[in-house]
PDB file of C-alpha atoms in Angstrom:
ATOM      1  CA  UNK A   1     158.509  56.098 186.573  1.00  0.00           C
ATOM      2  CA  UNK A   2     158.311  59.919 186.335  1.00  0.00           C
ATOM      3  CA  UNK A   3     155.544  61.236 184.025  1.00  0.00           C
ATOM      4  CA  UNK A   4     157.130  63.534 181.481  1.00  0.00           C
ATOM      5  CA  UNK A   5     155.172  66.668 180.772  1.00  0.00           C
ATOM      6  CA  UNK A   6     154.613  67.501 176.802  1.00  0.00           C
ATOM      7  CA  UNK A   7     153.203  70.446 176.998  1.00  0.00           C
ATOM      8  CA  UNK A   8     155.611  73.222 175.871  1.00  0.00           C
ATOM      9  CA  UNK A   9     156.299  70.562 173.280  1.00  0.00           C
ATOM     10  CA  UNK A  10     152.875  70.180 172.061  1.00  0.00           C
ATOM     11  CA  UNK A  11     152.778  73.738 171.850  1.00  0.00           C
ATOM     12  CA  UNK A  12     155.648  74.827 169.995  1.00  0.00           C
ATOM     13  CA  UNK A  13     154.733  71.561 167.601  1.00  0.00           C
ATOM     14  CA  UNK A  14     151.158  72.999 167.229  1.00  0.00           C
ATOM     15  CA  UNK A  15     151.830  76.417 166.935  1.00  0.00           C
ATOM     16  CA  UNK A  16     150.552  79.265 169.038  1.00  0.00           C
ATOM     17  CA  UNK A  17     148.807  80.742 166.568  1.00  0.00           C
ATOM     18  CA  UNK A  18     146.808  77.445 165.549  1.00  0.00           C
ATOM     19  CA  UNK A  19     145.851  77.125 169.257  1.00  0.00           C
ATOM     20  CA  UNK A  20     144.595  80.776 169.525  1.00  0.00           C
ATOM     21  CA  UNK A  21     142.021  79.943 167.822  1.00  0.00           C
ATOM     22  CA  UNK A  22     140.516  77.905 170.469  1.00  0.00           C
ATOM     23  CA  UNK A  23     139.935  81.234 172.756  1.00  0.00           C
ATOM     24  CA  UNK A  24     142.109  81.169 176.280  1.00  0.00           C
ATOM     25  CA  UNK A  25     145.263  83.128 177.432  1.00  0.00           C
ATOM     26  CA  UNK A  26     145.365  79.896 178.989  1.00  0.00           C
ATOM     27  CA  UNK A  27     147.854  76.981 178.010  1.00  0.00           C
ATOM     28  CA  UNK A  28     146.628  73.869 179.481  1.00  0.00           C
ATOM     29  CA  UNK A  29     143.088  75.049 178.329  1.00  0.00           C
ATOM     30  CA  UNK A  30     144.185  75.485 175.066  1.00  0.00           C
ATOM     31  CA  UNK A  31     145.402  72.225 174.730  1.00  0.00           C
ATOM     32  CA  UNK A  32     142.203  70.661 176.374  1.00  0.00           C
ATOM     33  CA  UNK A  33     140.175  72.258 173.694  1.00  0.00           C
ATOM     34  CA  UNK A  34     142.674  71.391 170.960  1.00  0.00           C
ATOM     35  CA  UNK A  35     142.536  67.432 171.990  1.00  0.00           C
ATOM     36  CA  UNK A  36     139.008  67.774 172.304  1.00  0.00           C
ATOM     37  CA  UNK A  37     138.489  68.820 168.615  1.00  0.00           C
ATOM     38  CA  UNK A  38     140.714  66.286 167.334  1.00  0.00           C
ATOM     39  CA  UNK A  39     138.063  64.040 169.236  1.00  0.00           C
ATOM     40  CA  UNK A  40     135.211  65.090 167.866  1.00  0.00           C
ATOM     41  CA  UNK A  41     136.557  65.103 164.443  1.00  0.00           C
ATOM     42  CA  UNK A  42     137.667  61.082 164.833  1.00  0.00           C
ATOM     43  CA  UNK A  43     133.604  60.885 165.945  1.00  0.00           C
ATOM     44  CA  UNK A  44     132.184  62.626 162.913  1.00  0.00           C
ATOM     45  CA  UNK A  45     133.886  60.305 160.738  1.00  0.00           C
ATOM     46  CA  UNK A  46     131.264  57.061 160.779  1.00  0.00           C
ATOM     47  CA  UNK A  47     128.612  59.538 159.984  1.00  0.00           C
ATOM     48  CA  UNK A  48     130.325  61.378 156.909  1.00  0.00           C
ATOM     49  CA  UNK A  49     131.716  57.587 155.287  1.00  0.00           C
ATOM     50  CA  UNK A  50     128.302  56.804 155.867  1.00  0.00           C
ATOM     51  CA  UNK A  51     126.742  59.529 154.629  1.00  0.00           C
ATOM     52  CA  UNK A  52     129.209  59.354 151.335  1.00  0.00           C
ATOM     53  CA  UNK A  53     128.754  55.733 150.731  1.00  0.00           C
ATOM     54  CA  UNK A  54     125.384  56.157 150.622  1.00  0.00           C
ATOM     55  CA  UNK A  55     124.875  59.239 148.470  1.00  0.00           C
ATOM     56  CA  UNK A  56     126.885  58.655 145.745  1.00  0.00           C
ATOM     57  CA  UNK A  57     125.177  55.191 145.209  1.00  0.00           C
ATOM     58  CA  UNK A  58     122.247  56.696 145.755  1.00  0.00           C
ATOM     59  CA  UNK A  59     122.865  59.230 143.264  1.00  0.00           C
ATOM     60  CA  UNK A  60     124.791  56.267 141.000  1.00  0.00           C
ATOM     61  CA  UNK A  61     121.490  54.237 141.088  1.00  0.00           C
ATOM     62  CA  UNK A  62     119.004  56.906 140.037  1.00  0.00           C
ATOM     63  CA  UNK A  63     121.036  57.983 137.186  1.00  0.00           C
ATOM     64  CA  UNK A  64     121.544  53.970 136.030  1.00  0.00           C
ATOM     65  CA  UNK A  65     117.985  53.859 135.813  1.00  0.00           C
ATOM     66  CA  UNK A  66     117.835  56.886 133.607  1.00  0.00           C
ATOM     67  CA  UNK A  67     120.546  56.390 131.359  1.00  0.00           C
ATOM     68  CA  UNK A  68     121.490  53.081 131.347  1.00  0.00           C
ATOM     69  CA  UNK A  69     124.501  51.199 133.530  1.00  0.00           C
ATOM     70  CA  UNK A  70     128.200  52.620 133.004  1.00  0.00           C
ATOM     71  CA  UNK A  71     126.843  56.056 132.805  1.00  0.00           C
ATOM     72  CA  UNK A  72     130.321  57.610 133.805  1.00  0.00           C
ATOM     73  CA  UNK A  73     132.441  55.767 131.096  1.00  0.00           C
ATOM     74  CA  UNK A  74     129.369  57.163 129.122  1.00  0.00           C
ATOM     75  CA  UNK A  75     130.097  60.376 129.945  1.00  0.00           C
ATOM     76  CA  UNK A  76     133.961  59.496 129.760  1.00  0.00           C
ATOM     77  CA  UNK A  77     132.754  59.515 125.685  1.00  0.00           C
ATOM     78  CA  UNK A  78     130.421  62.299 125.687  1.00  0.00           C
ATOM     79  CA  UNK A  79     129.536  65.001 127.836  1.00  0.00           C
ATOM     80  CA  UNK A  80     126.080  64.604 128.218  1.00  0.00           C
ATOM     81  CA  UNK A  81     125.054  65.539 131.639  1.00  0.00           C
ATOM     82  CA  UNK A  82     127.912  66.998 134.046  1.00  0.00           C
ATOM     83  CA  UNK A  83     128.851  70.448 133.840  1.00  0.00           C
ATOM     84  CA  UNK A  84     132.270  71.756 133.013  1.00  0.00           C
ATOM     85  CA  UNK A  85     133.246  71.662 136.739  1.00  0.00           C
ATOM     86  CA  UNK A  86     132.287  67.915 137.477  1.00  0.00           C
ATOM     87  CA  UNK A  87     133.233  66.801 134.280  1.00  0.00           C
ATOM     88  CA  UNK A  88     136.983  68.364 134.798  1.00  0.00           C
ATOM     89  CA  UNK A  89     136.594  66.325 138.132  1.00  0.00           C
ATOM     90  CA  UNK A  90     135.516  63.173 136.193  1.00  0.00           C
ATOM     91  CA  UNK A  91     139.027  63.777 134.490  1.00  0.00           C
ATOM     92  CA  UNK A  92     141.368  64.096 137.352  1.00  0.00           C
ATOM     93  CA  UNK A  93     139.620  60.781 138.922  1.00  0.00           C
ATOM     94  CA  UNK A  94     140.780  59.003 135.567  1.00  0.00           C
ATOM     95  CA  UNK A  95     144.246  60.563 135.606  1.00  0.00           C
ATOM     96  CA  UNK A  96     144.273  59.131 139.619  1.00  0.00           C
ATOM     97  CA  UNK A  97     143.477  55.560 138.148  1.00  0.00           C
ATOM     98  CA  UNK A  98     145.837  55.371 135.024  1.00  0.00           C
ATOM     99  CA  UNK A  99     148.165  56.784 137.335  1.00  0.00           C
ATOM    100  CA  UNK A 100     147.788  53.880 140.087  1.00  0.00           C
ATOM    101  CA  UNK A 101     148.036  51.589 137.047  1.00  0.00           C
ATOM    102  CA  UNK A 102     144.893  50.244 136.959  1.00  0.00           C
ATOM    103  CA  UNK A 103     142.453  49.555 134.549  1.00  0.00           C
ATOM    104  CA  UNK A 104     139.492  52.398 134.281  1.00  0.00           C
ATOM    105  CA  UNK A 105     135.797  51.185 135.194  1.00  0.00           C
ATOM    106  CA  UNK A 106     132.869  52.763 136.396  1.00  0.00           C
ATOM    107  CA  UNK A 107     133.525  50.855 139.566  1.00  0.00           C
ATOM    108  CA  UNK A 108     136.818  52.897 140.319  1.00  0.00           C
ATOM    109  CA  UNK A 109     135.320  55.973 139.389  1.00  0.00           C
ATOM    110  CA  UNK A 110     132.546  56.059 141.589  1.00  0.00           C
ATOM    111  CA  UNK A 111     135.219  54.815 144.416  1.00  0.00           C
ATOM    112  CA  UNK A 112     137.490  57.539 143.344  1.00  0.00           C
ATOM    113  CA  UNK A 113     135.486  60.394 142.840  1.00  0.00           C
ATOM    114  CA  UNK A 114     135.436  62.926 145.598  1.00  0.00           C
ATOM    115  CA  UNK A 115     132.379  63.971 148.191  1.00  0.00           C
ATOM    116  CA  UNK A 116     132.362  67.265 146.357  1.00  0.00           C
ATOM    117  CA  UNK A 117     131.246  66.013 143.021  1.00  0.00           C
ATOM    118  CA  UNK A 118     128.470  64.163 144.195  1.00  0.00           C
ATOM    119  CA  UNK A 119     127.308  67.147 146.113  1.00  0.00           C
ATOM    120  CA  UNK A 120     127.382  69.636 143.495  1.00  0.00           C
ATOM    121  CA  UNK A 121     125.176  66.789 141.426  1.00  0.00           C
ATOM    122  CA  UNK A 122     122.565  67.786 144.237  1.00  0.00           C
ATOM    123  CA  UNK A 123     122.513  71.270 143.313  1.00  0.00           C
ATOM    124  CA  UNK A 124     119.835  73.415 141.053  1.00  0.00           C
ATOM    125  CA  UNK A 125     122.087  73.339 138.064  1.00  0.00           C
ATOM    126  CA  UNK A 126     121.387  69.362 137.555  1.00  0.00           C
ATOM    127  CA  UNK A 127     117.076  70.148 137.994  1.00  0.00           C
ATOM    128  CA  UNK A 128     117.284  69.833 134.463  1.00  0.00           C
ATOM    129  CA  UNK A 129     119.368  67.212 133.196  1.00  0.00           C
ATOM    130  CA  UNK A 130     118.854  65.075 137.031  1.00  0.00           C
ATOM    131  CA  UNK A 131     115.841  66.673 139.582  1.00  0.00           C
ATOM    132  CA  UNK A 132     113.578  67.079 136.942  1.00  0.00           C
ATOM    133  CA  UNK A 133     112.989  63.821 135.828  1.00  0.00           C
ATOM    134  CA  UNK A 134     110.231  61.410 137.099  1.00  0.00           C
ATOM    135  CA  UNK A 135     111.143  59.718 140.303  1.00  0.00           C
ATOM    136  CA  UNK A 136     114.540  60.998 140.139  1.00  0.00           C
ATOM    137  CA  UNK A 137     114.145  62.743 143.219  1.00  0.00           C
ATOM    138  CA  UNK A 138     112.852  59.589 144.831  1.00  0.00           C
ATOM    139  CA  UNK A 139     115.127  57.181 144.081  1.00  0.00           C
ATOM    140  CA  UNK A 140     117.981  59.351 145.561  1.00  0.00           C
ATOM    141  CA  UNK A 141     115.855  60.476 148.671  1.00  0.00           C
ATOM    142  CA  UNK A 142     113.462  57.609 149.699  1.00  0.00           C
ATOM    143  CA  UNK A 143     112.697  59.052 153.124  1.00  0.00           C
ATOM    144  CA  UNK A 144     111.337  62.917 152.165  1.00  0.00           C
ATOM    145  CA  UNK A 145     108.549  63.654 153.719  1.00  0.00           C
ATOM    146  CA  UNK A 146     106.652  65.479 151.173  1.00  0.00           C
ATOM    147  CA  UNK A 147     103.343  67.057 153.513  1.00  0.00           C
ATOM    148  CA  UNK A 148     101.654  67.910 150.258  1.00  0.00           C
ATOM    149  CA  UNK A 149     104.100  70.040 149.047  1.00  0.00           C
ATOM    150  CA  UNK A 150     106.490  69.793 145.321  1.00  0.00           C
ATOM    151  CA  UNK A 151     109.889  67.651 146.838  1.00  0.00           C
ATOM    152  CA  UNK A 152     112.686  70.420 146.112  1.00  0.00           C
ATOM    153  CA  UNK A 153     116.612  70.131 145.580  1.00  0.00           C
ATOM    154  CA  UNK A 154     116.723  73.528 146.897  1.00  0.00           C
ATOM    155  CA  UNK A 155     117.156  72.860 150.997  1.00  0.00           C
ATOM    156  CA  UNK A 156     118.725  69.434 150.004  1.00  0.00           C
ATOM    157  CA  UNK A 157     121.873  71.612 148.645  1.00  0.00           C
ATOM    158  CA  UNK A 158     121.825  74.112 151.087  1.00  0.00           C
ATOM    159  CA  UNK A 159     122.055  71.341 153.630  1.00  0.00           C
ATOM    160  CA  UNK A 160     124.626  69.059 151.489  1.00  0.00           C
ATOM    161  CA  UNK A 161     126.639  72.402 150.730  1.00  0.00           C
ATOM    162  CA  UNK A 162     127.177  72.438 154.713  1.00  0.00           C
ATOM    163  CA  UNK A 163     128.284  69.355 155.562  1.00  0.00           C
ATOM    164  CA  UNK A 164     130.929  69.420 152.603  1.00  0.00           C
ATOM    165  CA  UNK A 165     132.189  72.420 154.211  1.00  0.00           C
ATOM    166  CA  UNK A 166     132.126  70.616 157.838  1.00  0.00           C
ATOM    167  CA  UNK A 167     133.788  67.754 156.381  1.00  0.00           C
ATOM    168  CA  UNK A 168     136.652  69.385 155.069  1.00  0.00           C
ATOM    169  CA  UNK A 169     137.384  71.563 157.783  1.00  0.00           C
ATOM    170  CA  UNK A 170     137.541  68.256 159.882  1.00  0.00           C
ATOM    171  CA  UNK A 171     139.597  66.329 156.932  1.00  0.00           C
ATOM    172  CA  UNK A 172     142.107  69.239 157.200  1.00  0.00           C
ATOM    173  CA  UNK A 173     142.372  69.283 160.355  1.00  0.00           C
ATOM    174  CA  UNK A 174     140.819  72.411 161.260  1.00  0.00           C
ATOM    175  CA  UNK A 175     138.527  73.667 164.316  1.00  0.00           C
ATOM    176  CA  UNK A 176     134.894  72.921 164.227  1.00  0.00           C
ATOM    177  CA  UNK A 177     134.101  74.417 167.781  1.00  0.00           C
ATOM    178  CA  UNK A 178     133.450  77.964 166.647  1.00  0.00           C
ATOM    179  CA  UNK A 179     131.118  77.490 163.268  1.00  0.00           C
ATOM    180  CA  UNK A 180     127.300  79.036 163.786  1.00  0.00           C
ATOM    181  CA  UNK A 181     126.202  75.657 164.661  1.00  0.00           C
ATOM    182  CA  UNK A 182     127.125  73.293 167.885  1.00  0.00           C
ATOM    183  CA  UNK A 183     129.179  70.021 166.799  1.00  0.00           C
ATOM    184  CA  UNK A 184     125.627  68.666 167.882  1.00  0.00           C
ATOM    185  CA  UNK A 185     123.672  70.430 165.569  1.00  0.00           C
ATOM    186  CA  UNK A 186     126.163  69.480 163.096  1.00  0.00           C
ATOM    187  CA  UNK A 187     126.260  66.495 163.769  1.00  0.00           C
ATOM    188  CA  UNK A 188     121.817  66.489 163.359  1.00  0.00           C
ATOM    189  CA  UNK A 189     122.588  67.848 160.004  1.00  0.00           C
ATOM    190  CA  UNK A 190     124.593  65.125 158.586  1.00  0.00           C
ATOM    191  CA  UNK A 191     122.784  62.474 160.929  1.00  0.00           C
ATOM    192  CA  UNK A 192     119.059  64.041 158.838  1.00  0.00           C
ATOM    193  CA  UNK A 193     120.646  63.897 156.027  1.00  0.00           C
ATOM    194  CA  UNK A 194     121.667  60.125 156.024  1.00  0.00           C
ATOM    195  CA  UNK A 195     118.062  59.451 157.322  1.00  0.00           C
ATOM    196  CA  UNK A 196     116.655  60.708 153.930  1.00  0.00           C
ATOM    197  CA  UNK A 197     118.664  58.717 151.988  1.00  0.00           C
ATOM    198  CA  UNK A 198     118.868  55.607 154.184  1.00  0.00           C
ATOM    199  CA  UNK A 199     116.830  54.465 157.421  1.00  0.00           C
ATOM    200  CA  UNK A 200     119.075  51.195 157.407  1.00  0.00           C
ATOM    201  CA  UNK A 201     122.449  53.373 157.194  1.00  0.00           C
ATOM    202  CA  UNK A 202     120.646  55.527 160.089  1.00  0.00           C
ATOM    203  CA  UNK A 203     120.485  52.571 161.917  1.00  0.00           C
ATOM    204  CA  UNK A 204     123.534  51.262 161.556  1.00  0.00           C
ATOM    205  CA  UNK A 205     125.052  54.949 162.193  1.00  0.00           C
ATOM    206  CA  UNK A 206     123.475  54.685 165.731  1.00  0.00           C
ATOM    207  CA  UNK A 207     124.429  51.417 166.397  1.00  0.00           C
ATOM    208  CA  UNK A 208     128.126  52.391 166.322  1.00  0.00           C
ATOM    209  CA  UNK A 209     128.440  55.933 166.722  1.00  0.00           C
ATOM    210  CA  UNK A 210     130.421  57.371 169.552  1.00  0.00           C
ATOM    211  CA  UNK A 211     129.834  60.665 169.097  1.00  0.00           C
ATOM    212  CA  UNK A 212     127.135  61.531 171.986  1.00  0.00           C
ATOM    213  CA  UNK A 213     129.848  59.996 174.527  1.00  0.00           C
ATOM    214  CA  UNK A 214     132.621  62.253 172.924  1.00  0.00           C
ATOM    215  CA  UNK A 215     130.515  65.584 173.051  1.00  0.00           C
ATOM    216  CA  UNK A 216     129.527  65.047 176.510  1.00  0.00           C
ATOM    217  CA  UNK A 217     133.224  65.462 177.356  1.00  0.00           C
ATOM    218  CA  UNK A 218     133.214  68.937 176.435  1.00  0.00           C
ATOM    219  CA  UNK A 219     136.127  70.777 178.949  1.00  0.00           C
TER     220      UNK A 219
END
């Protein structure tokens, strides 16, 4: 059977423009890089569920232990610790749930709640209310190595704040060749970042990642 070529179809469908970004005059380069950045995405994605899973429970657990269990349907009732921002977020996750028909638990709004607002919980605006607080810090980040020195939100965020930005670049479909960092060194980030929060996710991370094998295949 004759092997139909796709090309000028894949990039009209594409669009020139989209593909320029990737950097060659060239067509069949283009699309080589395209391809290659859709698989790279698809490998980045065990590490960010990963990564999510394990922060907002993380996060979820810590703040149980400080307030009590149900601390979102708390908050649900009174405004006690999110900001404006994260509380309007709290909202729209509630909206998503009545919406779906279903009844609203703190269950479904951890599961419903975006990457973003657990995040932003990691930032110096929650030192106060979150950070601050005696073992907080801990609880949420087992695996800091202190080396004598005060454990500080401040490079957690800064590092957090990144990867939210990688991960929505990849979740809307958008290069990730031409940031300041190599997909490896991205992928470091996020794969450091699970290791403070979880050596057993780590593990498991490794154990099924294909993401080495994909970046080797650079064209």
């Amino acid at each position: 059977m004759e092997k139909v070529d796709y090309k000028n179809e894949l990039v009209e469908i594409i669009t020139s423009v989209r593909l320029g970004a990737y950097g060659s005059d060239n067509k069949d380069v283009l699309l080589e890089r395209y391809i290659y950045n859709l698989k790279l995405s698809e490998a980045f994605y065990p590490a960010l569920s990963l990564l999510e899973i394990t922060l907002r429970n993380r996060i979820c657990n810590a703040i149980e232990k400080l307030i009590g269990k149900d601390w979102l349907m708390q908050e649900l009732n009174k405004q006690n610790i999110l900001a404006d921002k994260e509380y309007k977020k709290l909202i729209e996750s509630v909206n998503k749930i009545k919406k779906a028909g279903k009844k609203i638990t703190n269950d479904r709004l951890i599961s419903e709640i975006t990457l973003g607002f657990w995040i932003y919980l990691c930032t110096k605006s929650y030192k106060p209310k979150l950070w601050d607080k005696k073992g907080f810090f801990e609880l949420v980040f087992p695996n800091y190595a202190n080396n004598g020195e005060l454990r500080k939100i401040a490079p957690i965020q800064n590092d957090l704040l990144a990867i939210l930005r990688l991960r929505n670049r990849i979740f809307h479909h958008e290069i990730i060749l031409n940031g300041n960092k190599t997909p490896k060194e991205q992928y470091q980030l996020v794969l450091n970042m699970l290791h403070l929060l979880s050596a057993g996710m780590e593990s498991l991370l490794q154990n099924i990642s294909r993401f080495e094998t994909i970046e080797k295949q650079k064209p």
